[in-house]
Short mmCIF file of C-alpha atoms in Angstrom, two decimals:
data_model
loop_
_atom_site.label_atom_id
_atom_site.label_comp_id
_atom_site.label_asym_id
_atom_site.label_seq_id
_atom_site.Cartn_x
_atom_site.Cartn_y
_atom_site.Cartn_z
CA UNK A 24 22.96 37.71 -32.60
CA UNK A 25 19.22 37.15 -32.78
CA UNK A 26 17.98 36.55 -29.11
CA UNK A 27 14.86 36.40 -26.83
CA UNK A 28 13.80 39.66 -25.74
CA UNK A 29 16.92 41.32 -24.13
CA UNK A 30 14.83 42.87 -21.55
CA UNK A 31 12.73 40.11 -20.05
CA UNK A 32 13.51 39.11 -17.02
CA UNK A 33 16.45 41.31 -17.23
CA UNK A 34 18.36 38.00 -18.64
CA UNK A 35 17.35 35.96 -15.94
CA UNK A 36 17.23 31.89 -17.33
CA UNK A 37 14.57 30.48 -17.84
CA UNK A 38 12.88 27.57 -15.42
CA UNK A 39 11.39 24.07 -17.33
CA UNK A 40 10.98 20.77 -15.79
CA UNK A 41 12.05 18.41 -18.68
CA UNK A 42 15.37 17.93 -21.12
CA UNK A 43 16.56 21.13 -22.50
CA UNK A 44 15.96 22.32 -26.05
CA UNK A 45 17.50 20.07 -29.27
CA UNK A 46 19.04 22.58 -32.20
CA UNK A 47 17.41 20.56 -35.28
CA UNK A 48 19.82 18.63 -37.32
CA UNK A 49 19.94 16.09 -39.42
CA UNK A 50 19.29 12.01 -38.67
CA UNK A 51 22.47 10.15 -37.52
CA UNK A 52 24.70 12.82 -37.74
CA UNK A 53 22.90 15.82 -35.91
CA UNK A 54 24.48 19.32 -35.93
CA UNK A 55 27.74 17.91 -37.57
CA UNK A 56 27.00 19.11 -41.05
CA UNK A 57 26.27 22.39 -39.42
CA UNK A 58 29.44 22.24 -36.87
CA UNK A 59 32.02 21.71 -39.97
CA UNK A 60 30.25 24.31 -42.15
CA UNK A 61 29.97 27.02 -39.55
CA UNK A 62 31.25 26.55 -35.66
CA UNK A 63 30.25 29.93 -34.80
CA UNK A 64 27.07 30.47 -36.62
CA UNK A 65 26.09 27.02 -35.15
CA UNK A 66 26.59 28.23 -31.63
CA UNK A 67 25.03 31.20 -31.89
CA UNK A 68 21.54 29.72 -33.49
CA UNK A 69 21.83 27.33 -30.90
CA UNK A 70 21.75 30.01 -28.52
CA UNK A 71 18.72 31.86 -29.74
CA UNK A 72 16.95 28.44 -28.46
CA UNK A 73 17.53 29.18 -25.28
CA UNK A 74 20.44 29.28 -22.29
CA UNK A 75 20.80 25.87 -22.35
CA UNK A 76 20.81 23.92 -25.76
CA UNK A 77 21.60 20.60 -26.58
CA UNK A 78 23.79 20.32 -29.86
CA UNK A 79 23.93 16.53 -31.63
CA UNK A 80 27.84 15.84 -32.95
CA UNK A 81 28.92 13.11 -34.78
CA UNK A 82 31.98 11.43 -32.81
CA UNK A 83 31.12 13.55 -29.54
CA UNK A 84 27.55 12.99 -28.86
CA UNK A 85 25.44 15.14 -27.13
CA UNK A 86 26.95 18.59 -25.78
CA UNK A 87 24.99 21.31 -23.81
CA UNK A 88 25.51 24.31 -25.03
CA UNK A 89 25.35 26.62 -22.16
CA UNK A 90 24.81 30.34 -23.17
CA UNK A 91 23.21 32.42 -19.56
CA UNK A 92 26.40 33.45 -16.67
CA UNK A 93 24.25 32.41 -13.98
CA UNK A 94 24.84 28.93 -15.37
CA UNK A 95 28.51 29.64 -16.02
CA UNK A 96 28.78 30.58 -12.56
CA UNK A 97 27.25 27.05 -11.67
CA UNK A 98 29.46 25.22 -13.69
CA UNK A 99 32.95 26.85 -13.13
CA UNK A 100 32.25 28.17 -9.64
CA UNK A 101 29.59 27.13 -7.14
CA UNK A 102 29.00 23.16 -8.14
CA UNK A 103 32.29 22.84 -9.94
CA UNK A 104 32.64 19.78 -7.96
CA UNK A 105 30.01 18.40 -9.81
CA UNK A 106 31.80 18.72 -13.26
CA UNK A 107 35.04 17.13 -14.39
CA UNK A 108 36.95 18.02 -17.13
CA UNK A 109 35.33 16.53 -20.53
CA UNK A 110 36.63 13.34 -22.22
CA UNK A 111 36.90 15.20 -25.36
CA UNK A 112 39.29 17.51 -23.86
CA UNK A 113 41.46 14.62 -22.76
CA UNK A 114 40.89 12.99 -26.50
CA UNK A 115 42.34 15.94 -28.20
CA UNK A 116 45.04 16.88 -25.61
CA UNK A 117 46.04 14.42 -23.68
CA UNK A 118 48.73 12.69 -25.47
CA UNK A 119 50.23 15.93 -25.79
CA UNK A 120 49.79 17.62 -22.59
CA UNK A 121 49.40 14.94 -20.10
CA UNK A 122 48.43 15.87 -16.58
CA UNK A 123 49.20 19.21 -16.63
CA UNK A 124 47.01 21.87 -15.31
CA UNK A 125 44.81 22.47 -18.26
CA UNK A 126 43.29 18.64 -17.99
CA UNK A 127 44.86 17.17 -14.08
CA UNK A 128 42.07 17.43 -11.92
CA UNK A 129 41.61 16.67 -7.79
CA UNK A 130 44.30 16.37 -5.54
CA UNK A 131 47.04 16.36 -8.38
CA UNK A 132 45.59 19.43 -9.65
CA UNK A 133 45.30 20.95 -6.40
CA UNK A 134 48.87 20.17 -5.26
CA UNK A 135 50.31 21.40 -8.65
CA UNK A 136 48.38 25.07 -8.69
CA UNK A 137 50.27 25.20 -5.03
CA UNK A 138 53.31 24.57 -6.68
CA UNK A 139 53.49 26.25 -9.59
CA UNK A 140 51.25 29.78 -8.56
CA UNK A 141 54.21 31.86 -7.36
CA UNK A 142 55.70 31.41 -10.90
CA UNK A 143 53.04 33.60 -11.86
CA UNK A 144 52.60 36.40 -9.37
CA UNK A 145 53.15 39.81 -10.75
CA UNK A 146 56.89 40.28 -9.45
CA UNK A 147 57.54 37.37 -11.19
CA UNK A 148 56.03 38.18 -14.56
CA UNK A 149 57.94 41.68 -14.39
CA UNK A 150 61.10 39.30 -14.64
CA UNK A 151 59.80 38.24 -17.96
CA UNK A 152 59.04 41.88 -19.22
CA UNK A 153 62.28 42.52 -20.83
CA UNK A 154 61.70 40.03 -22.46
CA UNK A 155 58.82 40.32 -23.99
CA UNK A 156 59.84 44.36 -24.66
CA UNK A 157 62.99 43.19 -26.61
CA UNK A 158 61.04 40.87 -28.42
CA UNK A 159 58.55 42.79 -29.29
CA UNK A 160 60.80 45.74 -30.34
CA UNK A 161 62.55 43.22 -32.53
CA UNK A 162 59.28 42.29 -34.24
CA UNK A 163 58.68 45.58 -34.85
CA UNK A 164 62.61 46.37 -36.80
CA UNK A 165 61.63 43.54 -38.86
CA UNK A 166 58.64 44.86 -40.26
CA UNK A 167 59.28 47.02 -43.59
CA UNK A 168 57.35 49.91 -44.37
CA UNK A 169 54.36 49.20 -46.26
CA UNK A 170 54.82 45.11 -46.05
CA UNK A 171 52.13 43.00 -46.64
CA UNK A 172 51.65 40.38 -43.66
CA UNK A 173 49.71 37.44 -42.11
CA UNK A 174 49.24 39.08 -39.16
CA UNK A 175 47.80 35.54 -37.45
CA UNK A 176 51.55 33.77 -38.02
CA UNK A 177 53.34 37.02 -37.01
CA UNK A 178 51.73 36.79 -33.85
CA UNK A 179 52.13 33.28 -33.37
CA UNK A 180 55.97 33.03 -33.72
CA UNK A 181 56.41 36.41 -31.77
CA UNK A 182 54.33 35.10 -29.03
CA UNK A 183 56.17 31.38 -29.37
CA UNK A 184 59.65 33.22 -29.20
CA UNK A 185 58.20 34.91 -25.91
CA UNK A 186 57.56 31.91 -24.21
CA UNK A 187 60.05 29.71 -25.10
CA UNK A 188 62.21 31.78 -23.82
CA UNK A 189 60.77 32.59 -20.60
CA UNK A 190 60.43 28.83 -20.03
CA UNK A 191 64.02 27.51 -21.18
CA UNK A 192 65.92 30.41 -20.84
CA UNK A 193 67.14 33.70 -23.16
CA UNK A 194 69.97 31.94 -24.38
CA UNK A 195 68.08 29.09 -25.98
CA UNK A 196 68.93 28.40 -29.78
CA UNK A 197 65.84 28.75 -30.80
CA UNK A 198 66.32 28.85 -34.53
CA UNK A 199 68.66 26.09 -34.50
CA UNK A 200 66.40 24.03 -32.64
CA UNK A 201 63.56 24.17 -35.09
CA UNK A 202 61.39 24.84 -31.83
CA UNK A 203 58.49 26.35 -34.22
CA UNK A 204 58.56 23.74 -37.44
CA UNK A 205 58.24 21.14 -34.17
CA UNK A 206 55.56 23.58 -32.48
CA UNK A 207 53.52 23.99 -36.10
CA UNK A 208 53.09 19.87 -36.66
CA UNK A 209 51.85 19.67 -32.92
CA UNK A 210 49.22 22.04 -34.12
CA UNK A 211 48.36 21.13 -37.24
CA UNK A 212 45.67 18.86 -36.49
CA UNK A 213 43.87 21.91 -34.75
CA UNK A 214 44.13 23.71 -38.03
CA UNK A 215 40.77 24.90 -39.78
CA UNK A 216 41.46 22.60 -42.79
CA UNK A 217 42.94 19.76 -40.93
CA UNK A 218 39.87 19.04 -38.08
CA UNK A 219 38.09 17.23 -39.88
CA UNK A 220 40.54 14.88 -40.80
CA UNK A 221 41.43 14.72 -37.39
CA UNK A 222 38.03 14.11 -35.82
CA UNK A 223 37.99 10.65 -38.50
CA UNK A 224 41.13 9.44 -38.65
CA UNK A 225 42.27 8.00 -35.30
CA UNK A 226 45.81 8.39 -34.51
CA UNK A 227 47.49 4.87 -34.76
CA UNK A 228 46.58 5.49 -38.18
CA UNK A 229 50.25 6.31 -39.82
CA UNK A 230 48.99 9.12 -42.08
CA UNK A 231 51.46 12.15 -42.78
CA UNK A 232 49.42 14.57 -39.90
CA UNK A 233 49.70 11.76 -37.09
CA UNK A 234 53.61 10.56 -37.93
CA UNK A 235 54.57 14.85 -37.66
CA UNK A 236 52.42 14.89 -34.65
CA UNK A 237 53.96 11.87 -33.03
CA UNK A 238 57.57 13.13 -33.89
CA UNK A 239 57.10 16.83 -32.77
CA UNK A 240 55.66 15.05 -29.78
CA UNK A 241 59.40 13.20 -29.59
CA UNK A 242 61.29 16.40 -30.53
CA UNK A 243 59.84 18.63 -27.82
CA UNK A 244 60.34 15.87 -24.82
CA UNK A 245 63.87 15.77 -25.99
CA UNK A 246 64.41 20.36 -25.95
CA UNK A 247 62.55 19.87 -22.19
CA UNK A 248 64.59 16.69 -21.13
CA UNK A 249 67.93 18.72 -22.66
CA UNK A 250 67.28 21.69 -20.79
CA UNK A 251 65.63 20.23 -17.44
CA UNK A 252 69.02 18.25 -17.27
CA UNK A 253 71.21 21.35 -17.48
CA UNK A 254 69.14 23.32 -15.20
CA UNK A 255 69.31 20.07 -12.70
CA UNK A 256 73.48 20.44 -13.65
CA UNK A 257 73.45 24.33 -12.57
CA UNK A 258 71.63 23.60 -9.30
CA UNK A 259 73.78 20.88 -8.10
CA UNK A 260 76.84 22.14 -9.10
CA UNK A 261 76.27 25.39 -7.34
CA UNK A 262 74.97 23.45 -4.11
CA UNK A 263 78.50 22.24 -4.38
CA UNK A 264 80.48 24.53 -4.91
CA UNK A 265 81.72 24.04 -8.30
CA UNK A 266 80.31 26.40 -10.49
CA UNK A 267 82.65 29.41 -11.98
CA UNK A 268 80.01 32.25 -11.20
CA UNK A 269 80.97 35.14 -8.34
CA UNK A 270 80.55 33.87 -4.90
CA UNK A 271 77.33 34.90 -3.60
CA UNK A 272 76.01 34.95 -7.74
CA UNK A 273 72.72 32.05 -7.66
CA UNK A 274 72.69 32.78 -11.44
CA UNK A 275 69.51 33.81 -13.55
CA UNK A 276 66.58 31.48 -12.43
CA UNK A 277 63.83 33.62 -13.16
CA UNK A 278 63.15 31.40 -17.05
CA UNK A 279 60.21 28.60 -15.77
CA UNK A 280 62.23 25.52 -15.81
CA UNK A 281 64.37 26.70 -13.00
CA UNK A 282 60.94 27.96 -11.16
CA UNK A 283 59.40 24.61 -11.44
CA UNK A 284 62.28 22.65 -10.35
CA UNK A 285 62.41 24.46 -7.05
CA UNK A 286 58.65 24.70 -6.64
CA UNK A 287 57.25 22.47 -3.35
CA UNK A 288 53.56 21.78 -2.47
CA UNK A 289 53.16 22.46 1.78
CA UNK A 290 54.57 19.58 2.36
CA UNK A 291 57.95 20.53 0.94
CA UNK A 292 57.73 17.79 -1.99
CA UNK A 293 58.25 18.69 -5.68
CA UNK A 294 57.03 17.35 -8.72
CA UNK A 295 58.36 13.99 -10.59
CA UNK A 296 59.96 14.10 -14.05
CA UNK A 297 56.55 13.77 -15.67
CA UNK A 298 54.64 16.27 -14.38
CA UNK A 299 57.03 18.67 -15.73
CA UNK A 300 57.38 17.25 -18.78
CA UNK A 301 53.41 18.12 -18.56
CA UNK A 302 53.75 21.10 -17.24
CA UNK A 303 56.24 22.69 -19.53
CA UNK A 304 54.11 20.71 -22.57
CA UNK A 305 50.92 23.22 -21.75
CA UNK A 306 52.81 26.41 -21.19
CA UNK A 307 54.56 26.06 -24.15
CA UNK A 308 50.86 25.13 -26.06
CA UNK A 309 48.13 27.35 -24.07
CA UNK A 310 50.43 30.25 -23.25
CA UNK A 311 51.23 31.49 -26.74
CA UNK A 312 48.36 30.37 -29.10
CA UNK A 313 45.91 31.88 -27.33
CA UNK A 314 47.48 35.10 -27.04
CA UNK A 315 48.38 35.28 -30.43
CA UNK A 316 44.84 34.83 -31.39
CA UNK A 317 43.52 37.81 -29.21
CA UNK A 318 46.41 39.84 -30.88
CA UNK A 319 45.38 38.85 -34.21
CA UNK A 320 41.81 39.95 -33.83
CA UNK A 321 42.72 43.19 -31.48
CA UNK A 322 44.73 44.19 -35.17
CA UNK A 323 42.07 43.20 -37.46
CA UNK A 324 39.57 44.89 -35.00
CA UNK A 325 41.75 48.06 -35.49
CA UNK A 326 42.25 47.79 -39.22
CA UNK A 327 38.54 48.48 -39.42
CA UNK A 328 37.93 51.44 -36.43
CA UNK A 329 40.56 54.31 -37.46
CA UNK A 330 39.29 56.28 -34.69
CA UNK A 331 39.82 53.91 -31.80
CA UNK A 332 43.50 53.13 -33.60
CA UNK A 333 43.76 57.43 -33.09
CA UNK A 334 42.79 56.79 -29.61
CA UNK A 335 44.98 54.11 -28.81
CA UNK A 336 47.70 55.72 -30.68
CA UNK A 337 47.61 58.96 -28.61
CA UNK A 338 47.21 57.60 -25.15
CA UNK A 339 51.21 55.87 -26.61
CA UNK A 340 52.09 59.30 -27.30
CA UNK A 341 51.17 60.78 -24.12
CA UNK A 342 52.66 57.92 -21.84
CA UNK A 343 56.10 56.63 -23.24
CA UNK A 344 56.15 59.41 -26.37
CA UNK A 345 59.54 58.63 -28.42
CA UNK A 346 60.61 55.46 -25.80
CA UNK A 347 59.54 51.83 -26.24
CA UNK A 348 56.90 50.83 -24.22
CA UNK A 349 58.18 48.95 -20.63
CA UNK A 350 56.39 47.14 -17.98
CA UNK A 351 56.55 50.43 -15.48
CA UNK A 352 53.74 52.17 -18.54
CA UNK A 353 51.44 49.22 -18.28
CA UNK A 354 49.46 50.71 -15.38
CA UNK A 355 48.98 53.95 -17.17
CA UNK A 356 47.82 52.09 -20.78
CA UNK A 357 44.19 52.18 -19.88
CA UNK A 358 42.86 52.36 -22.86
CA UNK A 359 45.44 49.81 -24.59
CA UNK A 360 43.72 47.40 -21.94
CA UNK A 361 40.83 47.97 -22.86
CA UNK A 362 41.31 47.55 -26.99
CA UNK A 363 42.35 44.19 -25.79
CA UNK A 364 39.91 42.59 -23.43
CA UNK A 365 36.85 44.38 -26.27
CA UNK A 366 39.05 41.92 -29.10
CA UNK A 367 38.55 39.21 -26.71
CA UNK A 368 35.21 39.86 -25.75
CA UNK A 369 33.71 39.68 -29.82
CA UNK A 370 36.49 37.10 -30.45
CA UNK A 371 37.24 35.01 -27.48
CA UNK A 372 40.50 32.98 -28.03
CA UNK A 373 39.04 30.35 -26.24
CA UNK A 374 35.35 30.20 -27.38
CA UNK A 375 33.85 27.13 -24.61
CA UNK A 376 35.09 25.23 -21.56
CA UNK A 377 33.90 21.56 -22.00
CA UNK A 378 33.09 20.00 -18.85
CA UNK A 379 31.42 16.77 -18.07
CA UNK A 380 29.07 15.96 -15.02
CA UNK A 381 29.90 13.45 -12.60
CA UNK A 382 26.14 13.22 -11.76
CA UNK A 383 22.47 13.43 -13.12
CA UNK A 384 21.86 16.81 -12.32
CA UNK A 385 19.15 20.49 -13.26
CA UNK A 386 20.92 23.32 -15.20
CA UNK A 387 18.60 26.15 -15.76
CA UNK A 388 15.43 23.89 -14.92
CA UNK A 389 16.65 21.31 -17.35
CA UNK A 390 17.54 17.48 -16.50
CA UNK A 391 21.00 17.18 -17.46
CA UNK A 392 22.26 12.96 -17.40
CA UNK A 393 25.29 11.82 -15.66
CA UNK A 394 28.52 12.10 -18.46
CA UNK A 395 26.73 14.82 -20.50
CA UNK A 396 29.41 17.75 -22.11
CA UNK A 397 28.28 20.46 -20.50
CA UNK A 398 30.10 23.82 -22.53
CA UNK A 399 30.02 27.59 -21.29
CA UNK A 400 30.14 29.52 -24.23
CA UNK A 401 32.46 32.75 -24.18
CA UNK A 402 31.18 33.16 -27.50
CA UNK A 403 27.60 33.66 -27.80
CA UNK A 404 27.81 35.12 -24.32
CA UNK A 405 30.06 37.41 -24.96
CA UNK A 406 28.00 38.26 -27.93
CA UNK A 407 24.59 38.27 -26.04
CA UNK A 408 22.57 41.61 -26.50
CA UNK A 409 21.26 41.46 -23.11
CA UNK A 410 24.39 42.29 -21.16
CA UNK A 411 26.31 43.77 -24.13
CA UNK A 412 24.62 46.74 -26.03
CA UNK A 413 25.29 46.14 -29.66
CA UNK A 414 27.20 43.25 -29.04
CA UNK A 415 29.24 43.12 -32.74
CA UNK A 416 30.15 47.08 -32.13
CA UNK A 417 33.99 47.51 -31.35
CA UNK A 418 33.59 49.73 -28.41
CA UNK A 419 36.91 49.27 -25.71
CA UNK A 420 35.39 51.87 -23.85
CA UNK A 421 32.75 49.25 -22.14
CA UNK A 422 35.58 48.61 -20.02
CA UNK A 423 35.97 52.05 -18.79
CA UNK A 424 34.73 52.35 -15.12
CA UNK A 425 32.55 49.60 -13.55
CA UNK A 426 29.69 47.74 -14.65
CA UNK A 427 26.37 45.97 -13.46
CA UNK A 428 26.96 43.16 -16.40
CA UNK A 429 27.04 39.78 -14.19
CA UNK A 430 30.52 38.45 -13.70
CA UNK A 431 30.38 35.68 -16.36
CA UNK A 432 29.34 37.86 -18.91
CA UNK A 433 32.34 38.36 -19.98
CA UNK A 434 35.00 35.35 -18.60
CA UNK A 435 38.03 34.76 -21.66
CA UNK A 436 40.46 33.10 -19.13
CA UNK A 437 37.56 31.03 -17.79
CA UNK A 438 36.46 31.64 -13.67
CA UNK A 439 36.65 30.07 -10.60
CA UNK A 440 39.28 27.98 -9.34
CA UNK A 441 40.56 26.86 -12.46
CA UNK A 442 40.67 30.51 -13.57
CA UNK A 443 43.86 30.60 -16.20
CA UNK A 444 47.09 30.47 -14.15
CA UNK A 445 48.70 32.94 -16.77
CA UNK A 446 46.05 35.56 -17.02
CA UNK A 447 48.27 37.85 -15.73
CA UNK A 448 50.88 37.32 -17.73
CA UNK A 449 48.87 36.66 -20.86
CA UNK A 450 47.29 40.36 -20.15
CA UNK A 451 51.22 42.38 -19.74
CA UNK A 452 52.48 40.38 -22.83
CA UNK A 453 48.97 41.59 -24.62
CA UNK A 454 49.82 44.86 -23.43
CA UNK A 455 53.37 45.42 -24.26
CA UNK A 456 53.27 44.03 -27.63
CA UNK A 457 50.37 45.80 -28.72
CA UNK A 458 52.13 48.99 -27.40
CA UNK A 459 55.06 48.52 -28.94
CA UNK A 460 53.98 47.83 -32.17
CA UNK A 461 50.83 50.10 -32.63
CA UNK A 462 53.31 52.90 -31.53
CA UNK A 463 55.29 52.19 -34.66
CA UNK A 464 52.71 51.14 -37.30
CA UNK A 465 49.33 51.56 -38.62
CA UNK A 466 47.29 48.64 -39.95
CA UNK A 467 45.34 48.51 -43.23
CA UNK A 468 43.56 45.75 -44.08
CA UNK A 469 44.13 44.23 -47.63
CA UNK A 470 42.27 40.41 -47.07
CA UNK A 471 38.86 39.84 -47.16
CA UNK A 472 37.44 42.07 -44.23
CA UNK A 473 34.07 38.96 -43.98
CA UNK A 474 36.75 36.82 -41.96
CA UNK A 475 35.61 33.23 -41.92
CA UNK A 476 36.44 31.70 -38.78
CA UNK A 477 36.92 28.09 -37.41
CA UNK A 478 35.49 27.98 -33.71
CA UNK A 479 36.65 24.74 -31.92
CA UNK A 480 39.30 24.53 -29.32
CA UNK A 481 40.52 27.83 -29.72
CA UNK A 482 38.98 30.62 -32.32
CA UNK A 483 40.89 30.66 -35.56
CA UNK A 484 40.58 32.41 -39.14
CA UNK A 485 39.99 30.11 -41.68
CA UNK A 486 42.35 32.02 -44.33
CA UNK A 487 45.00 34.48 -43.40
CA UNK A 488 44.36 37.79 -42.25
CA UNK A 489 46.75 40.49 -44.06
CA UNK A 490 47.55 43.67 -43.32
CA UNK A 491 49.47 45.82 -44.79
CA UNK A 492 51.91 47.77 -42.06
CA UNK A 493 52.72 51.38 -42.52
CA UNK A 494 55.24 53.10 -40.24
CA UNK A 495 54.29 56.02 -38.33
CA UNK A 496 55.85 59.19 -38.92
#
């Protein structure tokens, strides 16, 4: 990505009393033209303006592109208090997702972290490893030798399958339910082809998108009101004493649904009926797209580097050999880390984190007004010559060891605070999958290998991604 001198100031921002830079656009409708066309070229010319950028988009206004991590760190971290989440977050999610943790903020959000963190600690997320292993392993005995596949919906129903059923439970009917038909119209307005329309259109308007998107909507508060209720039925009937399981049997809590129920903030109180509804709405939305998206670059990424597939392939031989891969090998899968977190770092699943500021404030030397988007860019940071050496290279082994790169150089589950609540288990699912099915197949890529990609709420290819699988020998 073209860039100021890499070495000045050792990527130090620059200081300016006045507004920041304006990317040139068009009149009236600013950078749209340019934000439709291309997200991710648009960012990235922004970027070569400066560290802080202001972009002009029809139906959002004015958003500050913000491309140095000693502003990231500002924003997320050390006057975070001075930045709320945006109003075009809450447009686009809200109806959906409510007050859960992605878009609650204060108190509430405070409260719920404290309530809902110990679902996520590591001994907790090994309870959901089988899972994901026997999952996985099943993805993989459905692939034929030599098949031709869309490697982005592969990932996204093996990834959905994951979490549904750490949420509701293994023995959900998930087929039955038609959990992912629901799941695809909640995301088809995000779809490449489909954003446009839904930046227009608003949504009392009864056009075919919005009536699916109202009724998956509908169809998924009726699985998570089904399921709370029998979960609520299993707790109360073994508080009494009427349940048929062995004395001294509590039953299999470990899916989230009976986690959340009994999770308390410090003052003993739980949450109502709907906060979980939220809740369960943006674990079910943010915990599986995402990760399918860093999986579905991580394969293309491979498709096009034998030699790092070789590596990765022989660091599987040498720790689980002729087993599947389990949660016990994930410390020793160094180098399967790392092939991740370089697939996130060129193509971030989540590419910015809008925010908006409370108050007239200075970014970077800049005056920055009071209810400006203000939008930390994974993606032309994480592309930025000055902390990454040939920043388009595929190289997982700049995760090897430790590094003087700042800490927001590289940030995919966001920082501070508000860090993602699943890294952690995001990163194990990454892990095992990959393991499980790189040990079995090699990719070769038979689409176009210029991938065209829609950069917006999360990063997206425009057209499918196919690879032909092989099985190993």
């Amino acid at each position: 990505m073209g860039r100021r001198d890499p070495k000045s100031g050792e990527g130090s921002p620059p200081v300016h009393e006045s507004d920041p830079p304006t990317y040139d656009g068009l009149p009236v409708i600013g950078n749209t033209h340019q934000l439709v066309r291309e997200q991710g070229g648009l960012f990235e010319a922004a970027a070569s303006e400066g560290d802080l950028v202001k972009l002009r988009i029809l139906g959002m206004g004015d958003l500050y592109q913000v491309s140095h991590p000693d502003l990231v760190e500002r924003v997320l971290v050390s006057d975070r208090e001075r930045f709320d989440k945006a109003t075009q977050s809450q447009e686009d999610l809200g109806e959906l997702i409510g007050q859960g943790l992605v878009l609650s903020e204060g108190e509430l959000w405070e409260r719920q972290r404290e309530r809902i963190q110990p679902a996520f600690y590591m001994d907790r997320i090994a309870d959901y490893a089988d899972t994901i292993a026997d999952e996985a392993h099943g993805a993989a005995d459905d692939w034929a030798d030599g098949a031709v596949v869309d490697v982005e919906d592969e990932m996204k129903a093996l990834t959905l399958r994951i979490l549904v059923k750490a949420i509701f439970g293994a023995d959900i009917d998930y087929e039955d339910r038609g959990i992912r038909e629901t799941v695809r119209n909640l995301q088809e307005p995000g779809q490449p082809a489909k954003q446009p329309v839904a930046r227009m259109v608003p949504r009392w308007v009864p056009i075919p998108m919005w009536r699916r998107y109202r009724r998956g909507i509908d169809e998924m508060e009726d699985v998570i009101e089904t399921f709370v209720a029998a979960k609520r039925d299993d707790v109360r009937a073994a508080q009494d004493g009427n349940d048929e399981r062995d004395p001294g049997d509590d039953g299999d809590h470990t899916d989230l649904i009976s986690m959340l129920l009994a999770a308390t903030d410090d003052e003993g109180e739980g949450m109502s009926e709907k906060l979980l509804r939220d809740e369960l709405m943006t674990f079910l939305f943010a915990g599986h797209e995402t990760t399918a998206t860093a999986l579905t670059f991580t394969w293309y990424l491979l498709s096009q580097r034998p030699e790092v597939e070789e590596r990765l392939v022989a660091e599987l031989d040498e720790v689980v050999d002729d087993r599947p891969p389990e949660f016990g090998d994930l410390p020793d899968l160094e180098y399967t880390e790392r092939v991740l977190k370089e697939a996130m770092r060129i193509y971030p699943p989540v590419p910015q984190i809008p925010r908006e500021t409370t108050e007239r404030l200075e970014l970077g030397g800049y005056t920055v007004p009071e209810g400006a988007t203000v939008a930390p860019s994974q993606w032309t940071i994480h592309r930025d010559e000055r902390f990454w050496d040939d920043p388009m290279a595929f190289r997982p082994e700049r995760f090897a060891g430790e590094s003087d790169r700042p800490e927001f150089a590289y940030f995919p589950f966001g920082g501070g605070p508000r860090r993602c609540i699943g890294q952690q288990f995001a990163m194990v699912e990454g892990k095992l999958i990959l393991a499980t099915l790189a040990r079995e197949y090699s990719p070769e890529l038979v689409s176009d290998p210029d991938v065209d990609l829609s950069v917006s709420i999360t990063t997206r290819p425009i057209d499918p991604i196919e690879l032909r699988v092989e099985r190993r020998d």
